Amino acid sequence: MNRQNGNYALAPSLKRGLSFVLQVLLVLAVLCSGVWASMALWFQLPASAWLSITMITGWWLLSIAVLIGWFTRHSSRHRAFGIAGVYAMCWLILLGWWHTIQPQQNKPWAPDVARQLQVEQTGHLVTLHNVRNFDWRSPTDFTPRWETRQYDLNKLSSLDVITSYWMGPKIAHVLLSFGFTDGQYVTFSIETRREQHETFSTFGGFFRKFELSLIAADERDIIYTRTNIRQEQVYLYRMQVSKATIRSLFNSYLQEARELEQQPRFYNTLTSNCTTIVFNMARLIDPGLPLDYRIILSGYLPQYIYEHRGLNQQLPFSVLQQQAYINPYAQHYIPSGNSSGQSNSAAFSAAIRHQPNIQPVP
């Protein structure tokens, strides 16, 4: 600082530095807001693709005008402030429209997420309505079957975490499968609730494109379709946790189903997906669980669980991972056309558990 006439003034070099920082922040703000606005308009504007492209183009022309107005030496400051004011008003309109987009229950849903799980409970007996048990022949050829099943919480005996990889080692879909002493298994999966014409989009999941769906399914449906139909790489790990913890996690899923039945929510690729919801449930049981990048990079979730002693500690993780790979077991399974759905289910669940690390929970 220099002292002039008893006042302190910023040195010219410092003023230039601050001006440069402010200019960079302005450019970043306009660019980032432009990207967000473009994605929001693309995924949510209820119009044709051409109209969406036209509005996105108009938004970027306005953004460029703001930057030109601020950084062109000979431009009028009044004009620059006027353009910035128009930009701010457009932002307020956009945000107002964005907050009108609310999750819904009644849409023409894709068949595999057409029904929402419903729960009835009397003491330790739980009845689940709309348990999915499809017969899959290809991703588009299947026989839909929604069933009502009853489970005795006193017979809960095991918990398996299943990771299914389809785009490399960093990202996986995470499922939890609960086993009972009577031989039943039920698998819970947090998924996008897509409409009939929609396909999954990672970016769309950031922009309220999909509602959230909790699927309870037979293993022969929800695991078989990943190992044998979609050819994803699937791993099954037996959790080493107490039966009290298993029951608490099961009850957490029941509560999630009740809440979604009462109030639908949006799926979010980052904050409300198959991994983050499982982590939030686990934290209800153990509030001390630390945040970790592997909550987002869900492909590494098994390592996270192993480090927190949730998997067998008598073997190195690399060995557990090799043993957990179930595709060879699943692909040797051949559905019997003469057997009942329940018979096929028991055979598939037995097939994928022919592994050394699958042991009963004490």
mmCIF file of C-alpha atoms in Angstrom:
data_model
loop_
_atom_site.group_PDB
_atom_site.id
_atom_site.type_symbol
_atom_site.label_atom_id
_atom_site.label_comp_id
_atom_site.label_asym_id
_atom_site.label_seq_id
_atom_site.Cartn_x
_atom_site.Cartn_y
_atom_site.Cartn_z
ATOM 1 C CA MET A 1 0.000 0.000 0.000
ATOM 2 C CA ASN A 2 1.016 3.592 -0.633
ATOM 3 C CA ARG A 3 0.088 6.471 1.634
ATOM 4 C CA GLN A 4 -1.285 9.462 -0.274
ATOM 5 C CA ASN A 5 -2.723 12.609 1.492
ATOM 6 C CA GLY A 6 -3.102 10.705 4.727
ATOM 7 C CA ASN A 7 -5.051 7.824 3.078
ATOM 8 C CA TYR A 8 -3.953 4.335 2.163
ATOM 9 C CA ALA A 9 -4.257 3.351 -1.504
ATOM 10 C CA LEU A 10 -3.673 0.001 -3.098
ATOM 11 C CA ALA A 11 -0.474 -0.305 -5.084
ATOM 12 C CA PRO A 12 -1.102 -0.466 -8.859
ATOM 13 C CA SER A 13 0.257 -4.025 -9.091
ATOM 14 C CA LEU A 14 -2.092 -5.214 -6.351
ATOM 15 C CA LYS A 15 -5.049 -3.497 -8.008
ATOM 16 C CA ARG A 16 -4.231 -5.185 -11.291
ATOM 17 C CA GLY A 17 -3.955 -8.540 -9.517
ATOM 18 C CA LEU A 18 -7.347 -8.142 -7.831
ATOM 19 C CA SER A 19 -8.911 -7.019 -11.100
ATOM 20 C CA PHE A 20 -7.526 -10.099 -12.857
ATOM 21 C CA VAL A 21 -8.876 -12.435 -10.142
ATOM 22 C CA LEU A 22 -12.329 -10.834 -10.355
ATOM 23 C CA GLN A 23 -12.321 -11.186 -14.137
ATOM 24 C CA VAL A 24 -11.389 -14.862 -13.902
ATOM 25 C CA LEU A 25 -14.148 -15.471 -11.338
ATOM 26 C CA LEU A 26 -16.679 -13.711 -13.590
ATOM 27 C CA VAL A 27 -15.698 -15.828 -16.586
ATOM 28 C CA LEU A 28 -15.878 -19.034 -14.500
ATOM 29 C CA ALA A 29 -19.264 -18.038 -13.083
ATOM 30 C CA VAL A 30 -20.713 -17.379 -16.531
ATOM 31 C CA LEU A 31 -19.240 -20.562 -18.012
ATOM 32 C CA CYS A 32 -20.306 -22.818 -15.119
ATOM 33 C CA SER A 33 -23.792 -21.332 -14.961
ATOM 34 C CA GLY A 34 -24.072 -21.691 -18.736
ATOM 35 C CA VAL A 35 -23.166 -25.382 -18.594
ATOM 36 C CA TRP A 36 -25.656 -26.008 -15.773
ATOM 37 C CA ALA A 37 -28.430 -24.098 -17.544
ATOM 38 C CA SER A 38 -27.756 -25.951 -20.813
ATOM 39 C CA MET A 39 -27.940 -29.368 -19.123
ATOM 40 C CA ALA A 40 -31.085 -28.424 -17.194
ATOM 41 C CA LEU A 41 -32.807 -27.226 -20.375
ATOM 42 C CA TRP A 42 -31.685 -30.278 -22.352
ATOM 43 C CA PHE A 43 -32.873 -32.854 -19.830
ATOM 44 C CA GLN A 44 -35.992 -31.138 -18.510
ATOM 45 C CA LEU A 45 -37.467 -28.835 -21.135
ATOM 46 C CA PRO A 46 -40.764 -30.462 -22.199
ATOM 47 C CA ALA A 47 -40.256 -29.664 -25.871
ATOM 48 C CA SER A 48 -38.688 -30.979 -29.041
ATOM 49 C CA ALA A 49 -34.936 -31.341 -29.335
ATOM 50 C CA TRP A 50 -34.781 -28.457 -31.816
ATOM 51 C CA LEU A 51 -36.526 -26.076 -29.420
ATOM 52 C CA SER A 52 -34.203 -27.170 -26.621
ATOM 53 C CA ILE A 53 -31.170 -26.550 -28.838
ATOM 54 C CA THR A 54 -32.556 -23.130 -29.811
ATOM 55 C CA MET A 55 -33.014 -22.090 -26.174
ATOM 56 C CA ILE A 56 -29.576 -23.398 -25.210
ATOM 57 C CA THR A 57 -28.033 -21.478 -28.110
ATOM 58 C CA GLY A 58 -29.854 -18.341 -27.000
ATOM 59 C CA TRP A 59 -28.540 -18.786 -23.473
ATOM 60 C CA TRP A 60 -24.954 -19.014 -24.707
ATOM 61 C CA LEU A 61 -25.380 -15.956 -26.946
ATOM 62 C CA LEU A 62 -26.551 -14.024 -23.892
ATOM 63 C CA SER A 63 -23.586 -15.349 -21.876
ATOM 64 C CA ILE A 64 -21.155 -14.243 -24.586
ATOM 65 C CA ALA A 65 -22.815 -10.815 -24.671
ATOM 66 C CA VAL A 66 -22.274 -10.457 -20.915
ATOM 67 C CA LEU A 67 -18.562 -11.237 -21.262
ATOM 68 C CA ILE A 68 -18.113 -8.938 -24.255
ATOM 69 C CA GLY A 69 -19.897 -6.145 -22.412
ATOM 70 C CA TRP A 70 -17.578 -6.457 -19.417
ATOM 71 C CA PHE A 71 -14.280 -6.979 -21.202
ATOM 72 C CA THR A 72 -14.502 -4.710 -24.250
ATOM 73 C CA ARG A 73 -12.805 -1.434 -23.389
ATOM 74 C CA HIS A 74 -14.963 0.736 -25.614
ATOM 75 C CA SER A 75 -18.284 -0.740 -24.507
ATOM 76 C CA SER A 76 -20.653 1.335 -22.413
ATOM 77 C CA ARG A 77 -20.742 0.460 -18.738
ATOM 78 C CA HIS A 78 -24.487 1.149 -18.726
ATOM 79 C CA ARG A 79 -24.937 -1.322 -21.577
ATOM 80 C CA ALA A 80 -22.812 -3.899 -19.751
ATOM 81 C CA PHE A 81 -24.880 -3.542 -16.586
ATOM 82 C CA GLY A 82 -28.054 -3.780 -18.662
ATOM 83 C CA ILE A 83 -26.983 -7.059 -20.283
ATOM 84 C CA ALA A 84 -25.912 -8.404 -16.900
ATOM 85 C CA GLY A 85 -29.326 -7.478 -15.524
ATOM 86 C CA VAL A 86 -31.064 -9.378 -18.323
ATOM 87 C CA TYR A 87 -28.816 -12.371 -17.596
ATOM 88 C CA ALA A 88 -29.692 -12.244 -13.895
ATOM 89 C CA MET A 89 -33.404 -12.026 -14.680
ATOM 90 C CA CYS A 90 -33.132 -15.051 -16.981
ATOM 91 C CA TRP A 91 -31.419 -16.915 -14.147
ATOM 92 C CA LEU A 92 -34.261 -16.110 -11.750
ATOM 93 C CA ILE A 93 -36.806 -17.346 -14.288
ATOM 94 C CA LEU A 94 -34.784 -20.512 -14.865
ATOM 95 C CA LEU A 95 -34.502 -21.233 -11.134
ATOM 96 C CA GLY A 96 -38.217 -20.584 -10.638
ATOM 97 C CA TRP A 97 -39.039 -23.068 -13.397
ATOM 98 C CA TRP A 98 -36.523 -25.568 -11.965
ATOM 99 C CA HIS A 99 -38.264 -25.582 -8.586
ATOM 100 C CA THR A 100 -41.577 -26.456 -10.230
ATOM 101 C CA ILE A 101 -40.154 -29.822 -11.323
ATOM 102 C CA GLN A 102 -41.338 -32.315 -8.705
ATOM 103 C CA PRO A 103 -41.087 -36.125 -8.506
ATOM 104 C CA GLN A 104 -44.198 -38.084 -9.433
ATOM 105 C CA GLN A 105 -45.690 -41.497 -8.776
ATOM 106 C CA ASN A 106 -47.838 -41.933 -11.850
ATOM 107 C CA LYS A 107 -46.005 -42.056 -15.171
ATOM 108 C CA PRO A 108 -45.779 -44.621 -17.991
ATOM 109 C CA TRP A 109 -42.929 -46.457 -16.268
ATOM 110 C CA ALA A 110 -40.565 -48.963 -17.849
ATOM 111 C CA PRO A 111 -41.769 -52.522 -17.082
ATOM 112 C CA ASP A 112 -38.901 -53.447 -14.725
ATOM 113 C CA VAL A 113 -39.638 -50.459 -12.443
ATOM 114 C CA ALA A 114 -43.373 -50.251 -13.054
ATOM 115 C CA ARG A 115 -44.319 -51.075 -9.465
ATOM 116 C CA GLN A 116 -43.161 -49.615 -6.188
ATOM 117 C CA LEU A 117 -42.356 -51.865 -3.233
ATOM 118 C CA GLN A 118 -45.057 -51.942 -0.531
ATOM 119 C CA VAL A 119 -44.594 -53.183 3.037
ATOM 120 C CA GLU A 120 -46.863 -54.686 5.664
ATOM 121 C CA GLN A 121 -45.456 -55.693 9.018
ATOM 122 C CA THR A 122 -46.929 -57.475 12.003
ATOM 123 C CA GLY A 123 -44.298 -58.004 14.657
ATOM 124 C CA HIS A 124 -41.482 -60.063 13.193
ATOM 125 C CA LEU A 125 -43.488 -61.074 10.097
ATOM 126 C CA VAL A 126 -42.988 -58.850 7.050
ATOM 127 C CA THR A 127 -45.053 -59.034 3.876
ATOM 128 C CA LEU A 128 -43.547 -57.447 0.788
ATOM 129 C CA HIS A 129 -45.828 -56.657 -2.130
ATOM 130 C CA ASN A 130 -44.401 -56.223 -5.641
ATOM 131 C CA VAL A 131 -41.285 -58.348 -5.245
ATOM 132 C CA ARG A 132 -39.860 -58.608 -8.752
ATOM 133 C CA ASN A 133 -39.240 -62.094 -10.146
ATOM 134 C CA PHE A 134 -39.018 -61.699 -13.921
ATOM 135 C CA ASP A 135 -37.939 -64.435 -16.314
ATOM 136 C CA TRP A 136 -35.245 -62.775 -18.459
ATOM 137 C CA ARG A 137 -34.322 -64.088 -21.904
ATOM 138 C CA SER A 138 -32.745 -60.870 -23.201
ATOM 139 C CA PRO A 139 -32.748 -57.207 -22.090
ATOM 140 C CA THR A 140 -35.966 -56.688 -24.065
ATOM 141 C CA ASP A 141 -37.504 -60.169 -23.939
ATOM 142 C CA PHE A 142 -38.837 -61.174 -20.535
ATOM 143 C CA THR A 143 -41.897 -62.427 -18.710
ATOM 144 C CA PRO A 144 -42.902 -59.958 -15.973
ATOM 145 C CA ARG A 145 -43.858 -61.377 -12.600
ATOM 146 C CA TRP A 146 -44.574 -59.342 -9.457
ATOM 147 C CA GLU A 147 -45.098 -61.388 -6.317
ATOM 148 C CA THR A 148 -46.143 -61.056 -2.703
ATOM 149 C CA ARG A 149 -43.756 -62.741 -0.284
ATOM 150 C CA GLN A 150 -43.577 -63.081 3.462
ATOM 151 C CA TYR A 151 -40.398 -63.078 5.563
ATOM 152 C CA ASP A 152 -39.767 -63.873 9.195
ATOM 153 C CA LEU A 153 -37.265 -61.398 10.660
ATOM 154 C CA ASN A 154 -36.363 -63.943 13.328
ATOM 155 C CA LYS A 155 -34.974 -66.116 10.513
ATOM 156 C CA LEU A 156 -32.658 -63.476 9.053
ATOM 157 C CA SER A 157 -29.242 -65.134 8.902
ATOM 158 C CA SER A 158 -26.940 -63.528 6.324
ATOM 159 C CA LEU A 159 -26.140 -60.398 4.354
ATOM 160 C CA ASP A 160 -24.265 -60.255 1.053
ATOM 161 C CA VAL A 161 -23.082 -57.113 -0.701
ATOM 162 C CA ILE A 162 -23.091 -57.434 -4.484
ATOM 163 C CA THR A 163 -21.232 -55.145 -6.867
ATOM 164 C CA SER A 164 -21.965 -55.222 -10.580
ATOM 165 C CA TYR A 165 -19.513 -53.552 -12.985
ATOM 166 C CA TRP A 166 -20.423 -52.396 -16.470
ATOM 167 C CA MET A 167 -18.109 -49.428 -17.140
ATOM 168 C CA GLY A 168 -14.734 -50.215 -15.627
ATOM 169 C CA PRO A 169 -13.442 -50.750 -12.074
ATOM 170 C CA LYS A 170 -14.396 -47.379 -10.562
ATOM 171 C CA ILE A 171 -18.184 -47.509 -10.807
ATOM 172 C CA ALA A 172 -20.444 -50.393 -9.831
ATOM 173 C CA HIS A 173 -24.077 -50.900 -9.039
ATOM 174 C CA VAL A 174 -24.439 -51.984 -5.410
ATOM 175 C CA LEU A 175 -27.097 -54.394 -4.138
ATOM 176 C CA LEU A 176 -27.687 -55.995 -0.740
ATOM 177 C CA SER A 177 -29.084 -59.514 -0.527
ATOM 178 C CA PHE A 178 -30.579 -60.828 2.733
ATOM 179 C CA GLY A 179 -30.686 -64.554 3.458
ATOM 180 C CA PHE A 180 -33.049 -66.461 5.767
ATOM 181 C CA THR A 181 -32.672 -69.814 7.468
ATOM 182 C CA ASP A 182 -35.666 -71.152 5.488
ATOM 183 C CA GLY A 183 -33.622 -70.764 2.279
ATOM 184 C CA GLN A 184 -35.185 -67.556 0.997
ATOM 185 C CA TYR A 185 -33.182 -64.608 -0.307
ATOM 186 C CA VAL A 186 -34.422 -61.139 -1.133
ATOM 187 C CA THR A 187 -32.246 -58.526 -2.814
ATOM 188 C CA PHE A 188 -32.743 -54.764 -2.493
ATOM 189 C CA SER A 189 -31.583 -52.407 -5.206
ATOM 190 C CA ILE A 190 -31.827 -48.621 -5.467
ATOM 191 C CA GLU A 191 -32.427 -47.805 -9.134
ATOM 192 C CA THR A 192 -33.568 -45.091 -11.477
ATOM 193 C CA ARG A 193 -37.300 -45.193 -12.115
ATOM 194 C CA ARG A 194 -37.322 -44.632 -15.846
ATOM 195 C CA GLU A 195 -40.233 -44.006 -18.154
ATOM 196 C CA GLN A 196 -40.884 -46.402 -21.041
ATOM 197 C CA HIS A 197 -39.070 -44.262 -23.603
ATOM 198 C CA GLU A 198 -36.085 -43.461 -21.372
ATOM 199 C CA THR A 199 -32.664 -45.016 -20.993
ATOM 200 C CA PHE A 200 -30.273 -44.454 -18.100
ATOM 201 C CA SER A 201 -28.091 -41.354 -18.301
ATOM 202 C CA THR A 202 -25.399 -40.516 -15.746
ATOM 203 C CA PHE A 203 -25.689 -36.813 -16.540
ATOM 204 C CA GLY A 204 -29.479 -36.978 -16.535
ATOM 205 C CA GLY A 205 -29.246 -38.292 -12.987
ATOM 206 C CA PHE A 206 -27.849 -34.909 -11.928
ATOM 207 C CA PHE A 207 -30.804 -33.024 -13.414
ATOM 208 C CA ARG A 208 -33.967 -34.620 -11.994
ATOM 209 C CA LYS A 209 -34.408 -36.824 -15.039
ATOM 210 C CA PHE A 210 -35.407 -39.910 -13.039
ATOM 211 C CA GLU A 211 -37.370 -40.689 -9.926
ATOM 212 C CA LEU A 212 -35.893 -43.007 -7.291
ATOM 213 C CA SER A 213 -37.003 -46.629 -7.177
ATOM 214 C CA LEU A 214 -36.432 -49.236 -4.483
ATOM 215 C CA ILE A 215 -36.663 -52.708 -5.983
ATOM 216 C CA ALA A 216 -37.002 -55.859 -3.898
ATOM 217 C CA ALA A 217 -36.281 -58.825 -6.132
ATOM 218 C CA ASP A 218 -35.524 -62.506 -6.319
ATOM 219 C CA GLU A 219 -31.827 -63.189 -6.913
ATOM 220 C CA ARG A 220 -32.725 -65.202 -10.008
ATOM 221 C CA ASP A 221 -34.122 -61.989 -11.437
ATOM 222 C CA ILE A 222 -31.882 -59.148 -10.349
ATOM 223 C CA ILE A 223 -28.497 -60.929 -10.278
ATOM 224 C CA TYR A 224 -29.100 -63.337 -13.163
ATOM 225 C CA THR A 225 -29.990 -60.472 -15.493
ATOM 226 C CA ARG A 226 -26.638 -58.825 -14.726
ATOM 227 C CA THR A 227 -24.416 -61.901 -14.968
ATOM 228 C CA ASN A 228 -26.130 -63.784 -17.787
ATOM 229 C CA ILE A 229 -28.168 -61.255 -19.768
ATOM 230 C CA ARG A 230 -26.211 -57.990 -19.613
ATOM 231 C CA GLN A 231 -22.835 -59.720 -19.216
ATOM 232 C CA GLU A 232 -21.771 -57.402 -16.393
ATOM 233 C CA GLN A 233 -18.976 -58.435 -14.033
ATOM 234 C CA VAL A 234 -20.574 -59.322 -10.699
ATOM 235 C CA TYR A 235 -18.989 -59.949 -7.284
ATOM 236 C CA LEU A 236 -20.715 -61.289 -4.160
ATOM 237 C CA TYR A 237 -19.163 -60.727 -0.710
ATOM 238 C CA ARG A 238 -20.482 -62.230 2.526
ATOM 239 C CA MET A 239 -20.651 -59.502 5.166
ATOM 240 C CA GLN A 240 -19.178 -60.279 8.580
ATOM 241 C CA VAL A 241 -21.666 -58.398 10.739
ATOM 242 C CA SER A 242 -23.961 -59.343 13.594
ATOM 243 C CA LYS A 243 -27.513 -60.537 13.087
ATOM 244 C CA ALA A 244 -28.678 -57.409 14.931
ATOM 245 C CA THR A 245 -26.940 -55.275 12.299
ATOM 246 C CA ILE A 246 -28.439 -57.352 9.487
ATOM 247 C CA ARG A 247 -31.905 -56.852 10.946
ATOM 248 C CA SER A 248 -31.352 -53.116 11.366
ATOM 249 C CA LEU A 249 -30.287 -52.773 7.726
ATOM 250 C CA PHE A 250 -33.289 -54.796 6.583
ATOM 251 C CA ASN A 251 -35.588 -52.545 8.602
ATOM 252 C CA SER A 252 -33.905 -49.504 7.047
ATOM 253 C CA TYR A 253 -34.932 -50.745 3.622
ATOM 254 C CA LEU A 254 -38.477 -51.277 4.832
ATOM 255 C CA GLN A 255 -38.573 -47.707 6.099
ATOM 256 C CA GLU A 256 -37.158 -46.443 2.789
ATOM 257 C CA ALA A 257 -39.954 -48.283 0.953
ATOM 258 C CA ARG A 258 -42.616 -46.733 3.181
ATOM 259 C CA GLU A 259 -41.214 -43.246 2.650
ATOM 260 C CA LEU A 260 -41.025 -43.625 -1.123
ATOM 261 C CA GLU A 261 -44.593 -44.881 -1.197
ATOM 262 C CA GLN A 262 -45.714 -41.762 0.676
ATOM 263 C CA GLN A 263 -43.446 -39.248 -1.055
ATOM 264 C CA PRO A 264 -41.522 -39.923 -4.286
ATOM 265 C CA ARG A 265 -37.988 -38.554 -4.620
ATOM 266 C CA PHE A 266 -35.560 -37.901 -7.427
ATOM 267 C CA TYR A 267 -32.579 -40.114 -8.103
ATOM 268 C CA ASN A 268 -29.313 -38.182 -8.015
ATOM 269 C CA THR A 269 -26.143 -39.604 -9.560
ATOM 270 C CA LEU A 270 -24.007 -38.103 -6.791
ATOM 271 C CA THR A 271 -26.076 -37.737 -3.630
ATOM 272 C CA SER A 272 -28.992 -40.177 -3.846
ATOM 273 C CA ASN A 273 -27.901 -43.369 -5.568
ATOM 274 C CA CYS A 274 -27.420 -47.057 -4.823
ATOM 275 C CA THR A 275 -24.238 -46.468 -2.773
ATOM 276 C CA THR A 276 -24.996 -43.287 -0.871
ATOM 277 C CA ILE A 277 -28.317 -44.612 0.394
ATOM 278 C CA VAL A 278 -26.690 -47.824 1.630
ATOM 279 C CA PHE A 279 -24.009 -45.713 3.333
ATOM 280 C CA ASN A 280 -26.638 -43.500 4.978
ATOM 281 C CA MET A 281 -28.442 -46.584 6.255
ATOM 282 C CA ALA A 282 -25.207 -48.031 7.634
ATOM 283 C CA ARG A 283 -24.476 -44.748 9.385
ATOM 284 C CA LEU A 284 -27.748 -45.025 11.257
ATOM 285 C CA ILE A 285 -26.305 -48.196 12.786
ATOM 286 C CA ASP A 286 -22.723 -46.940 13.154
ATOM 287 C CA PRO A 287 -22.560 -43.103 13.155
ATOM 288 C CA GLY A 288 -18.770 -43.325 13.302
ATOM 289 C CA LEU A 289 -18.401 -44.565 9.711
ATOM 290 C CA PRO A 290 -16.154 -42.008 7.968
ATOM 291 C CA LEU A 291 -16.847 -40.379 4.628
ATOM 292 C CA ASP A 292 -14.613 -41.726 1.887
ATOM 293 C CA TYR A 293 -14.144 -41.244 -1.847
ATOM 294 C CA ARG A 294 -15.169 -44.880 -2.286
ATOM 295 C CA ILE A 295 -18.733 -43.931 -1.376
ATOM 296 C CA ILE A 296 -18.833 -42.077 -4.703
ATOM 297 C CA LEU A 297 -16.492 -44.389 -6.646
ATOM 298 C CA SER A 298 -18.703 -47.335 -5.784
ATOM 299 C CA GLY A 299 -16.521 -49.866 -7.569
ATOM 300 C CA TYR A 300 -14.087 -49.590 -4.667
ATOM 301 C CA LEU A 301 -16.776 -50.005 -1.980
ATOM 302 C CA PRO A 302 -15.752 -53.608 -1.118
ATOM 303 C CA GLN A 303 -12.237 -52.384 -0.182
ATOM 304 C CA TYR A 304 -13.840 -49.754 2.054
ATOM 305 C CA ILE A 305 -15.970 -52.413 3.763
ATOM 306 C CA TYR A 306 -12.954 -54.687 4.150
ATOM 307 C CA GLU A 307 -10.857 -51.944 5.774
ATOM 308 C CA HIS A 308 -13.669 -51.363 8.283
ATOM 309 C CA ARG A 309 -13.736 -55.079 9.138
ATOM 310 C CA GLY A 310 -17.036 -55.815 7.424
ATOM 311 C CA LEU A 311 -15.553 -58.697 5.403
ATOM 312 C CA ASN A 312 -13.540 -61.790 6.305
ATOM 313 C CA GLN A 313 -10.245 -60.571 7.794
ATOM 314 C CA GLN A 314 -8.504 -63.939 7.615
ATOM 315 C CA LEU A 315 -7.745 -63.543 3.908
ATOM 316 C CA PRO A 316 -6.151 -60.685 1.951
ATOM 317 C CA PHE A 317 -8.683 -58.587 0.080
ATOM 318 C CA SER A 318 -7.211 -59.640 -3.276
ATOM 319 C CA VAL A 319 -8.051 -63.269 -2.479
ATOM 320 C CA LEU A 320 -11.557 -62.383 -1.298
ATOM 321 C CA GLN A 321 -12.124 -60.466 -4.505
ATOM 322 C CA GLN A 322 -11.114 -63.443 -6.645
ATOM 323 C CA GLN A 323 -13.417 -65.719 -4.673
ATOM 324 C CA ALA A 324 -16.284 -63.225 -4.870
ATOM 325 C CA TYR A 325 -16.456 -63.271 -8.684
ATOM 326 C CA ILE A 326 -19.667 -65.179 -9.450
ATOM 327 C CA ASN A 327 -20.073 -64.944 -13.234
ATOM 328 C CA PRO A 328 -18.660 -68.454 -13.908
ATOM 329 C CA TYR A 329 -21.065 -69.964 -11.367
ATOM 330 C CA ALA A 330 -24.058 -67.970 -12.639
ATOM 331 C CA GLN A 331 -23.372 -68.745 -16.281
ATOM 332 C CA HIS A 332 -23.309 -72.486 -15.606
ATOM 333 C CA TYR A 333 -26.808 -72.188 -14.179
ATOM 334 C CA ILE A 334 -29.476 -73.307 -16.653
ATOM 335 C CA PRO A 335 -33.098 -72.387 -15.807
ATOM 336 C CA SER A 336 -35.425 -75.359 -15.832
ATOM 337 C CA GLY A 337 -38.560 -74.782 -17.824
ATOM 338 C CA ASN A 338 -40.350 -77.482 -15.858
ATOM 339 C CA SER A 339 -39.491 -76.118 -12.416
ATOM 340 C CA SER A 340 -41.471 -73.579 -10.491
ATOM 341 C CA GLY A 341 -40.128 -70.065 -10.083
ATOM 342 C CA GLN A 342 -39.265 -70.785 -6.450
ATOM 343 C CA SER A 343 -37.382 -73.963 -7.401
ATOM 344 C CA ASN A 344 -35.373 -72.078 -10.005
ATOM 345 C CA SER A 345 -34.678 -69.332 -7.454
ATOM 346 C CA ALA A 346 -33.277 -71.753 -4.885
ATOM 347 C CA ALA A 347 -31.091 -73.411 -7.544
ATOM 348 C CA PHE A 348 -29.672 -70.083 -8.737
ATOM 349 C CA SER A 349 -28.965 -68.825 -5.193
ATOM 350 C CA ALA A 350 -27.168 -72.084 -4.432
ATOM 351 C CA ALA A 351 -25.171 -71.897 -7.685
ATOM 352 C CA ILE A 352 -23.701 -68.463 -7.073
ATOM 353 C CA ARG A 353 -22.633 -69.391 -3.540
ATOM 354 C CA HIS A 354 -20.265 -72.248 -4.413
ATOM 355 C CA GLN A 355 -17.372 -70.220 -3.016
ATOM 356 C CA PRO A 356 -15.008 -70.606 -0.036
ATOM 357 C CA ASN A 357 -15.761 -67.200 1.470
ATOM 358 C CA ILE A 358 -19.507 -67.802 1.799
ATOM 359 C CA GLN A 359 -19.936 -68.901 5.397
ATOM 360 C CA PRO A 360 -22.908 -68.612 7.762
ATOM 361 C CA VAL A 361 -22.969 -65.656 10.111
ATOM 362 C CA PRO A 362 -22.362 -66.867 13.689
#
